[in-house]
Coordinates of N, CA, C and O in Angstrom, one line a residue:
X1 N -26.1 -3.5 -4.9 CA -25.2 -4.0 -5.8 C -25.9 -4.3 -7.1 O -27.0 -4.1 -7.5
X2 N -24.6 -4.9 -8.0 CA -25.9 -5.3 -9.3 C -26.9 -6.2 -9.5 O -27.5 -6.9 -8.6
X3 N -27.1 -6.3 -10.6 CA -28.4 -7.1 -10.6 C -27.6 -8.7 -10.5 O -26.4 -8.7 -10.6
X4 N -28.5 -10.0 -10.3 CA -27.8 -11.3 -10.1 C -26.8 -11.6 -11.6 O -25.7 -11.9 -11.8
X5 N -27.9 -11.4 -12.4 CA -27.4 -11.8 -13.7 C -26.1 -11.5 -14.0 O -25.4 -12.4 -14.6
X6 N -25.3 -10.1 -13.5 CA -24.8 -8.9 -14.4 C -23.3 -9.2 -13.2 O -23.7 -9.3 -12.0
X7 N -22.3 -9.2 -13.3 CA -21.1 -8.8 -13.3 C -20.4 -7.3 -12.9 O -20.4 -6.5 -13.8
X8 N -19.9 -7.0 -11.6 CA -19.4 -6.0 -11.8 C -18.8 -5.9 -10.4 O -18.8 -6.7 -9.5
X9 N -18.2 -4.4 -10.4 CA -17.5 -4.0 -9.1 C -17.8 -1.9 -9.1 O -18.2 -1.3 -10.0
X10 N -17.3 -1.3 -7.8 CA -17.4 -0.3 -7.8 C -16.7 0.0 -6.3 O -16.7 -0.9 -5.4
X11 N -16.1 1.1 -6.1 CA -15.4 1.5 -5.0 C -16.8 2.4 -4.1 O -17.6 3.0 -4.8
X12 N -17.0 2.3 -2.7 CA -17.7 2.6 -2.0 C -16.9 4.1 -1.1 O -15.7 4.1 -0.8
X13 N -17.8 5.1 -1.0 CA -17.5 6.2 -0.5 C -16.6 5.6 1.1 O -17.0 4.4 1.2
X14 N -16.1 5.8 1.8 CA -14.9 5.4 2.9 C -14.1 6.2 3.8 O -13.1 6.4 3.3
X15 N -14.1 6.9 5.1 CA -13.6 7.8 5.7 C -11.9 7.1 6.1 O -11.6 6.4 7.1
X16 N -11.0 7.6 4.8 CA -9.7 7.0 5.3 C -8.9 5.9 4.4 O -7.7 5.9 4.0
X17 N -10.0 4.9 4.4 CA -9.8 3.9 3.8 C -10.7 3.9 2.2 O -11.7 4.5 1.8
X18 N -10.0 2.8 1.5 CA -10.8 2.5 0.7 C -12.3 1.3 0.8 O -12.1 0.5 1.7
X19 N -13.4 1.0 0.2 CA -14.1 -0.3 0.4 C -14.5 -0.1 -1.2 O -14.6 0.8 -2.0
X20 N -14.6 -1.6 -1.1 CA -15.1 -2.2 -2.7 C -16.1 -3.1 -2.2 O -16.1 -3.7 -1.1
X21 N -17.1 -3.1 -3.5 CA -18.0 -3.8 -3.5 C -17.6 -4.9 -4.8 O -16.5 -4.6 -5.3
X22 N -18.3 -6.2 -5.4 CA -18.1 -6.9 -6.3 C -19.2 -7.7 -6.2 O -19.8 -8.1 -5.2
X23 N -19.6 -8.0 -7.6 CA -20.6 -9.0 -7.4 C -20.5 -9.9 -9.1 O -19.8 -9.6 -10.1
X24 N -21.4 -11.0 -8.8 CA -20.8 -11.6 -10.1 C -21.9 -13.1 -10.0 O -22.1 -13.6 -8.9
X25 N -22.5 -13.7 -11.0 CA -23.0 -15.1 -10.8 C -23.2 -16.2 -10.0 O -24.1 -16.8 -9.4
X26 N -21.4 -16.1 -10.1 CA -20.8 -17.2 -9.1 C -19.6 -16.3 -8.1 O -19.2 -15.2 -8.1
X27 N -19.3 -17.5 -7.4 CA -18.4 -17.4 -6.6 C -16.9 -17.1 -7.1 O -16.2 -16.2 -6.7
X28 N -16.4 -18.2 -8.4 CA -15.2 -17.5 -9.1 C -15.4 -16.6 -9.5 O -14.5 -15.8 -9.1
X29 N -16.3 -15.8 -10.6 CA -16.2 -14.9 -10.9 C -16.6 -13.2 -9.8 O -16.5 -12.1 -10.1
X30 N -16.9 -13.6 -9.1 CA -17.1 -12.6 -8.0 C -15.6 -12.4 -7.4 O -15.2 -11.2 -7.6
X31 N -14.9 -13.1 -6.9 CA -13.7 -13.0 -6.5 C -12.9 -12.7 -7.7 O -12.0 -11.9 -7.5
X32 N -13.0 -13.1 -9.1 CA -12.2 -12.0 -10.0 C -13.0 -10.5 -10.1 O -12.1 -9.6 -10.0
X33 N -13.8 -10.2 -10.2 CA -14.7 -9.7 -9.6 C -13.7 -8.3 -8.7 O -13.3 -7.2 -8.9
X34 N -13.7 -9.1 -7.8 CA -12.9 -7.9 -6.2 C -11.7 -8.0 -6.3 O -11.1 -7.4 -5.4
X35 N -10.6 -8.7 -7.5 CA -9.5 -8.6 -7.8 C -9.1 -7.4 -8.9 O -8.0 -6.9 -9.1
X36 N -10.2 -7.0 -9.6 CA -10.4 -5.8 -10.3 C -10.8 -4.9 -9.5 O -10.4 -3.8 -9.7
X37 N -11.3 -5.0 -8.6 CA -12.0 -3.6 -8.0 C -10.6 -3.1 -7.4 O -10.0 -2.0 -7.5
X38 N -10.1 -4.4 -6.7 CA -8.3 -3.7 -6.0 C -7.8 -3.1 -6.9 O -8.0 -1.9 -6.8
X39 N -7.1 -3.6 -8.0 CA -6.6 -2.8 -8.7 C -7.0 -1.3 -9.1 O -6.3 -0.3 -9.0
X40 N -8.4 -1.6 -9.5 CA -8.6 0.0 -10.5 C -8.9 1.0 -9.2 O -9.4 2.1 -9.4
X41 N -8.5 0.4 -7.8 CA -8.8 1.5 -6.9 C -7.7 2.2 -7.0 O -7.8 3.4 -6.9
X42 N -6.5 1.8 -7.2 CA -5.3 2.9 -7.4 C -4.4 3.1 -8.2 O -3.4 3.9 -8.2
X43 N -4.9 1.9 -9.3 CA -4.1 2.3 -10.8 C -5.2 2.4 -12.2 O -6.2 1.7 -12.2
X44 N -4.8 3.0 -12.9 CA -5.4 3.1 -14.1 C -5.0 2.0 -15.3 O -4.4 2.3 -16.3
X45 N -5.3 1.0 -15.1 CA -4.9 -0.3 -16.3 C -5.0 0.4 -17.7 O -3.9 0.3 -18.3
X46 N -5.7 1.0 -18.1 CA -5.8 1.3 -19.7 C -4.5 1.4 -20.1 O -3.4 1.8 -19.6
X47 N -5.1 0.7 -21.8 CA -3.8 0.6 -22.2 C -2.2 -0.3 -21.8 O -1.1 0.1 -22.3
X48 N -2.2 -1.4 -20.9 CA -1.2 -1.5 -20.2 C -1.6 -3.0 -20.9 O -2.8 -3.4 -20.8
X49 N -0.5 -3.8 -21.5 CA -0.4 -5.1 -22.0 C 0.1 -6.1 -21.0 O 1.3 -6.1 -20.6
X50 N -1.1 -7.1 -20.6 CA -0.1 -8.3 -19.5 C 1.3 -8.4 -20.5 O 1.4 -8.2 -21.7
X51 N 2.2 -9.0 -19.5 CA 3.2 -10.0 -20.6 C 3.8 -10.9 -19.5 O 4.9 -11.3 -19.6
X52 N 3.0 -11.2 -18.4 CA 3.1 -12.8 -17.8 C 2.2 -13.2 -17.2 O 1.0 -12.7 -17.2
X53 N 2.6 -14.1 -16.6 CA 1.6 -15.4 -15.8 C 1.8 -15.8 -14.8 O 2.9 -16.1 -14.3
X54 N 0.5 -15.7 -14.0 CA 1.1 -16.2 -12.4 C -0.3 -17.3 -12.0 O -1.5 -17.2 -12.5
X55 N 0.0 -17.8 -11.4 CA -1.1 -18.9 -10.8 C -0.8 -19.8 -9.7 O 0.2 -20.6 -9.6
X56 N -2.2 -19.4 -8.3 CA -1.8 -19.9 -6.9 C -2.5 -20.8 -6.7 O -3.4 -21.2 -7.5
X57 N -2.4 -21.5 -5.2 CA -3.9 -22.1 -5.0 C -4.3 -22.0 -3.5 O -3.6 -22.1 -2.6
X58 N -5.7 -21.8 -3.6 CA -6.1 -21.6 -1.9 C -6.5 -22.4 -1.4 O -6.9 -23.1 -2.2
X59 N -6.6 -23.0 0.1 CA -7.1 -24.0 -0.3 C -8.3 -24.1 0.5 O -8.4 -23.2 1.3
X60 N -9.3 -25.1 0.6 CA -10.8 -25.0 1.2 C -10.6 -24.0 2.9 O -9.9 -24.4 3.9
X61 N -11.5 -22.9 2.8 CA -11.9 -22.3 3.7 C -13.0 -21.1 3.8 O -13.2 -20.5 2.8
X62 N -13.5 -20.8 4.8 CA -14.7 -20.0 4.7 C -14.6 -18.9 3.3 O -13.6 -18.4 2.9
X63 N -15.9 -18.8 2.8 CA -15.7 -18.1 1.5 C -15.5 -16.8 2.0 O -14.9 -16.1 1.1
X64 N -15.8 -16.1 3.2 CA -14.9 -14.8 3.2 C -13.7 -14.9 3.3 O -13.0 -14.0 2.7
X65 N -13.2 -15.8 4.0 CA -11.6 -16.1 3.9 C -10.8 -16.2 2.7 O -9.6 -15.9 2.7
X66 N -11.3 -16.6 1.5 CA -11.1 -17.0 0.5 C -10.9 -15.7 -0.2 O -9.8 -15.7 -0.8
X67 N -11.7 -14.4 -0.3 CA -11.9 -13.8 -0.6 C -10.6 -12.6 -0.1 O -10.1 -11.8 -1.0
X68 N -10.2 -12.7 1.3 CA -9.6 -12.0 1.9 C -7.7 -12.3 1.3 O -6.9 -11.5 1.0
X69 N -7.7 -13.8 1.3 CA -6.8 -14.7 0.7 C -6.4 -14.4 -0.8 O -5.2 -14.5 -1.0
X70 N -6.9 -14.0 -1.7 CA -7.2 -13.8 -3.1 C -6.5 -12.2 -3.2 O -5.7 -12.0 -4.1
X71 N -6.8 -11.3 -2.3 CA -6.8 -9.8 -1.9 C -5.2 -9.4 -1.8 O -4.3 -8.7 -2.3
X72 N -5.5 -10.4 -0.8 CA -4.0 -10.2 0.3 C -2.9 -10.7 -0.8 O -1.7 -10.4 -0.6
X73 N -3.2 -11.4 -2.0 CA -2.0 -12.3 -2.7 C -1.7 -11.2 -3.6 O -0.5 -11.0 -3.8
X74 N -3.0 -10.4 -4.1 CA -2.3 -8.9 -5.1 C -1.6 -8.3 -4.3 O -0.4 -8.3 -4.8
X75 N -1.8 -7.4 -3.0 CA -1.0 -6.6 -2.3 C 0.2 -7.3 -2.1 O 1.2 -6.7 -2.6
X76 N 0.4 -8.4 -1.5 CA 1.7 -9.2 -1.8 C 2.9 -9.5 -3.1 O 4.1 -9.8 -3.1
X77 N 2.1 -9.5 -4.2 CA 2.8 -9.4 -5.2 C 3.5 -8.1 -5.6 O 4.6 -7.8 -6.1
X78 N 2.1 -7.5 -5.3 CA 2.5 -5.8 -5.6 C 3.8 -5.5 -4.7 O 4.7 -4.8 -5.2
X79 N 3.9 -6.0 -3.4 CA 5.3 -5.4 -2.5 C 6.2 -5.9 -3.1 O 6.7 -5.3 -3.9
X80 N 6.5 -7.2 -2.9 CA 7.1 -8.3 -3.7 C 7.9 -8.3 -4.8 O 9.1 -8.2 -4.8
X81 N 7.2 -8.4 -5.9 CA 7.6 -8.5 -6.8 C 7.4 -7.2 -7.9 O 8.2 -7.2 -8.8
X82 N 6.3 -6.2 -7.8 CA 6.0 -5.3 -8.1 C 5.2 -5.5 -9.3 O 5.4 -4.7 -10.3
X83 N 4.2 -6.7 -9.4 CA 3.2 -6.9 -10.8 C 2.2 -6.8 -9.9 O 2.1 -6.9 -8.6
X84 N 1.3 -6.4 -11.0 CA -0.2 -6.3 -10.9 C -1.1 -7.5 -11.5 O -0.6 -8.3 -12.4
X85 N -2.3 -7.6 -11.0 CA -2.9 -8.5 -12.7 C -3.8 -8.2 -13.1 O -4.9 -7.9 -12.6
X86 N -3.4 -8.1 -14.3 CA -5.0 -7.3 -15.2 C -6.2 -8.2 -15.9 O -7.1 -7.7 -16.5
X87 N -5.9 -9.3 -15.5 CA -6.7 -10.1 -16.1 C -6.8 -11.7 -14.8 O -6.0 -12.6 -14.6
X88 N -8.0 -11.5 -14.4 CA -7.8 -13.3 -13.1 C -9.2 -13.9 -14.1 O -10.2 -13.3 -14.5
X89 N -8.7 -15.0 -14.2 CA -9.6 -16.6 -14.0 C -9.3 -17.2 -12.9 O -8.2 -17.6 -12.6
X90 N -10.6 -17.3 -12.2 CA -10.6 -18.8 -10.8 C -11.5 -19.4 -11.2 O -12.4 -19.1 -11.9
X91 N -11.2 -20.6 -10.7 CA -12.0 -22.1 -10.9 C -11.9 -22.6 -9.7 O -10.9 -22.5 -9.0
X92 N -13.2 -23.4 -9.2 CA -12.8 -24.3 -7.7 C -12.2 -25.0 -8.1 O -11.9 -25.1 -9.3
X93 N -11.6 -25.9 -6.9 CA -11.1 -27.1 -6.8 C -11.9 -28.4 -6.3 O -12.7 -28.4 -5.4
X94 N -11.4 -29.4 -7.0 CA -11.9 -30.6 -6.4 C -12.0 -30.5 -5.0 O -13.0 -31.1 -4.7
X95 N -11.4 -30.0 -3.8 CA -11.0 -29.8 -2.5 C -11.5 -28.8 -2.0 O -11.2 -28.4 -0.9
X96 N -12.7 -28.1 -2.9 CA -13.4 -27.1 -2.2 C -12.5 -25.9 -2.1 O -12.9 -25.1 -1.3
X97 N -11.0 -25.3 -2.8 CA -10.5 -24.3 -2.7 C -10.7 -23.4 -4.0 O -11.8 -23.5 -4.4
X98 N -9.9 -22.7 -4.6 CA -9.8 -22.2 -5.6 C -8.4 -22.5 -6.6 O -7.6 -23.4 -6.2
X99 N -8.2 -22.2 -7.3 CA -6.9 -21.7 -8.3 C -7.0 -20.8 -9.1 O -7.3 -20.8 -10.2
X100 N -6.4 -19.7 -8.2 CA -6.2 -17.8 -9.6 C -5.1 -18.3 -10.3 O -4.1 -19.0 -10.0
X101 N -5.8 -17.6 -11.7 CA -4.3 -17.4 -12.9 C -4.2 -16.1 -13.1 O -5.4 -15.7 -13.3
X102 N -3.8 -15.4 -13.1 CA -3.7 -14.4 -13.5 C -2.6 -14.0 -14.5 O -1.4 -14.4 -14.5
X103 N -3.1 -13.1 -15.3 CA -2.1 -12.1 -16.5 C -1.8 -11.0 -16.0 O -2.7 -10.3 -15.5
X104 N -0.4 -10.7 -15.9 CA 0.0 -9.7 -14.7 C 0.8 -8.7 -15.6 O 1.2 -9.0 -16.7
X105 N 1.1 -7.6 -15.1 CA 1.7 -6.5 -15.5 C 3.1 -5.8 -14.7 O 2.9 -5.7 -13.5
X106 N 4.2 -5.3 -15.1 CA 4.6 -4.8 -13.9 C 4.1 -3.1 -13.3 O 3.3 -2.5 -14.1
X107 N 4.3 -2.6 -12.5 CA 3.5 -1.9 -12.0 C 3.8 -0.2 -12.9 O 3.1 0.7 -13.3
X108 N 5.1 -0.5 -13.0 CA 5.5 0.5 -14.2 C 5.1 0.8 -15.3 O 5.5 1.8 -15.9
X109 N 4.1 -0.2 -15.6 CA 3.4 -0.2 -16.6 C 1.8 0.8 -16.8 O 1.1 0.9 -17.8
X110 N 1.8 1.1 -15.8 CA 0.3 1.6 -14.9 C 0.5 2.7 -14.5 O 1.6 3.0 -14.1
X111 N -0.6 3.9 -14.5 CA -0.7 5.1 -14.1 C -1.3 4.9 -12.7 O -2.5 5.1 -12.5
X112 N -0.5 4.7 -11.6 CA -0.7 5.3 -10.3 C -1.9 6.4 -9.9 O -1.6 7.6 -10.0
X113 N -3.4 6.1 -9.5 CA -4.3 7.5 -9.3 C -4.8 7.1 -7.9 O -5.7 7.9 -7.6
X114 N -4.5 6.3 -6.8 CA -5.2 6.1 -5.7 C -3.7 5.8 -4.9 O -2.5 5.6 -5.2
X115 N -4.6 5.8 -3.6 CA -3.5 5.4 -2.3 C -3.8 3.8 -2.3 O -4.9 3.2 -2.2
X116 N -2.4 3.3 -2.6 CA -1.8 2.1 -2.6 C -2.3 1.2 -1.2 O -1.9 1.4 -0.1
X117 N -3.1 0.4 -1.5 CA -3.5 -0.7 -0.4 C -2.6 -1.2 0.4 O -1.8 -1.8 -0.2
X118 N -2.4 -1.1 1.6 CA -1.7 -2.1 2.1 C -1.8 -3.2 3.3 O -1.0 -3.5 4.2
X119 N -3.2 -3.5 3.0 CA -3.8 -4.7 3.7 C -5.6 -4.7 3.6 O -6.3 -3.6 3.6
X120 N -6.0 -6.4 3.6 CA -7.3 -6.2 3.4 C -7.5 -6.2 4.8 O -6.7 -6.8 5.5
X121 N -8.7 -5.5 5.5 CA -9.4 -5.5 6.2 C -10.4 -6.4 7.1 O -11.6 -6.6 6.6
X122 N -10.3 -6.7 7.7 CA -11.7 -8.5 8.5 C -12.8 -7.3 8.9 O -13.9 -7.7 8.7
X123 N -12.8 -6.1 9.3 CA -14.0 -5.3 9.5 C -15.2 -4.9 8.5 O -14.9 -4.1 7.6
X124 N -16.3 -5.3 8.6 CA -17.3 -5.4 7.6 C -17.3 -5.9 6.7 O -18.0 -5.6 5.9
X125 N -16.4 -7.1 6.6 CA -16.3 -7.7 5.5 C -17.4 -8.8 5.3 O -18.0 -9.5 6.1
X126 N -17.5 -8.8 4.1 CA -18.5 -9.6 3.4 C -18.4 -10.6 2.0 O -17.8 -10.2 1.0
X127 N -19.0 -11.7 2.1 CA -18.8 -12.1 1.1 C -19.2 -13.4 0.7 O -18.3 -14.3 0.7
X128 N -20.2 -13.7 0.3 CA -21.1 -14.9 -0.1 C -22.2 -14.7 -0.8 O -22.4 -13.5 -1.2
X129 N -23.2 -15.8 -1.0 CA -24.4 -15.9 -2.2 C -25.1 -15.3 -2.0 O -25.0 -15.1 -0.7
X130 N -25.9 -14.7 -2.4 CA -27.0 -13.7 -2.7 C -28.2 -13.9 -3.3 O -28.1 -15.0 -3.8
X131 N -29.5 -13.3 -3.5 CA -30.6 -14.1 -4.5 C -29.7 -14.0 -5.9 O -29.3 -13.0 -6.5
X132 N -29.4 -15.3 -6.4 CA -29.2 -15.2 -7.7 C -27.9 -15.6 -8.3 O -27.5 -16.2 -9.3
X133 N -27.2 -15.1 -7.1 CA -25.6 -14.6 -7.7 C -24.6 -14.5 -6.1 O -24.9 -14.8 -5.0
X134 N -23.6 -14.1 -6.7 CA -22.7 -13.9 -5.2 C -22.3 -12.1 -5.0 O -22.2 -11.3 -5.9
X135 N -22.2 -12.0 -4.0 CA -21.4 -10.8 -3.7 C -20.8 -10.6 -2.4 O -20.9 -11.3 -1.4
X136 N -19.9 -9.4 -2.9 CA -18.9 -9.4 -1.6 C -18.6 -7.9 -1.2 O -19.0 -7.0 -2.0
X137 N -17.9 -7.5 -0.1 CA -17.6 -6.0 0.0 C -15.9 -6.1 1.4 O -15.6 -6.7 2.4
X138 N -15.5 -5.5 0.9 CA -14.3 -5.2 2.4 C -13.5 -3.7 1.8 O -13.4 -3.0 0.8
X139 N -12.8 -4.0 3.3 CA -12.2 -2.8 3.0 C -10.9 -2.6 3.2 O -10.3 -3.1 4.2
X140 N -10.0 -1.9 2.3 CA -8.3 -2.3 2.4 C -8.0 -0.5 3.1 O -8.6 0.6 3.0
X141 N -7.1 -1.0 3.7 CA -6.5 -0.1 4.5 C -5.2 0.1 3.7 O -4.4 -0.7 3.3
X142 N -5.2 2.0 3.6 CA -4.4 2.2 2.8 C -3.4 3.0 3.2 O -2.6 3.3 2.4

């Protein structure tokens, strides 16, 4: 993955399925982090202007859980309601959980280039500190 310092994500070769990798400083920003990697696994954001707001809260549990929790709330929206988000801030909580905001898009807005996720994965899943930094990996079943 990357270096501790540095920020990022990347889709992992996969027979079937998709897997993302993410990595990031901390723990919030790693989980926004793998909330980008969902997305640009099967839409193309460029170009595409949030024009709302959404914000949840998780609440204290294993940091892969948290992770899987965070995942599962895009694919849910995406059935749901049909937004994406193109932009997350998380922050912990006093309570050891999180709170995503996210700047969301509707999906219409977005060029469709991958098979549409439709659930995260508990097999090989990963996701906690690292020398330096955090990282995480799973895989969504598409």
């Amino acid at each position: 993955m990357g270096s501790a310092a540095a920020r990022g994500h990347h889709r992992v070769p996969h027979t079937a399925d998709v897997r993302i990798e993410a990595w990031a400083p901390d723990r919030e920003s790693c989980l926004a982090e793998a909330v980008t990697a969902l997305v640009e696994s099967f839409v193309d954001p460029a170009g595409a202007t949030p024009d709302a707001d959404a914000e949840f809260h998780l609440p204290p549990q294993d940091d892969p859980d948290l992770l899987v929790g965070v995942l599962d709330e895009v694919i849910f929206r995406l059935e749901t309601s049909g937004v994406l988000p193109l932009a997350t801030r998380i922050r912990a909580t006093d309570d050891g959980g999180v709170t995503v905001h996210w700047r969301t898009v509707p999906t219409e807005a977005v060029e469709l280039v991958g098979a549409v996720p439709k659930a995260v994965s508990l097999h090989e899943l990963r996701f906690g500190p690292t020398d330096g930094g955090w990282a995480g990996a799973v895989t969504l079943d598409v």
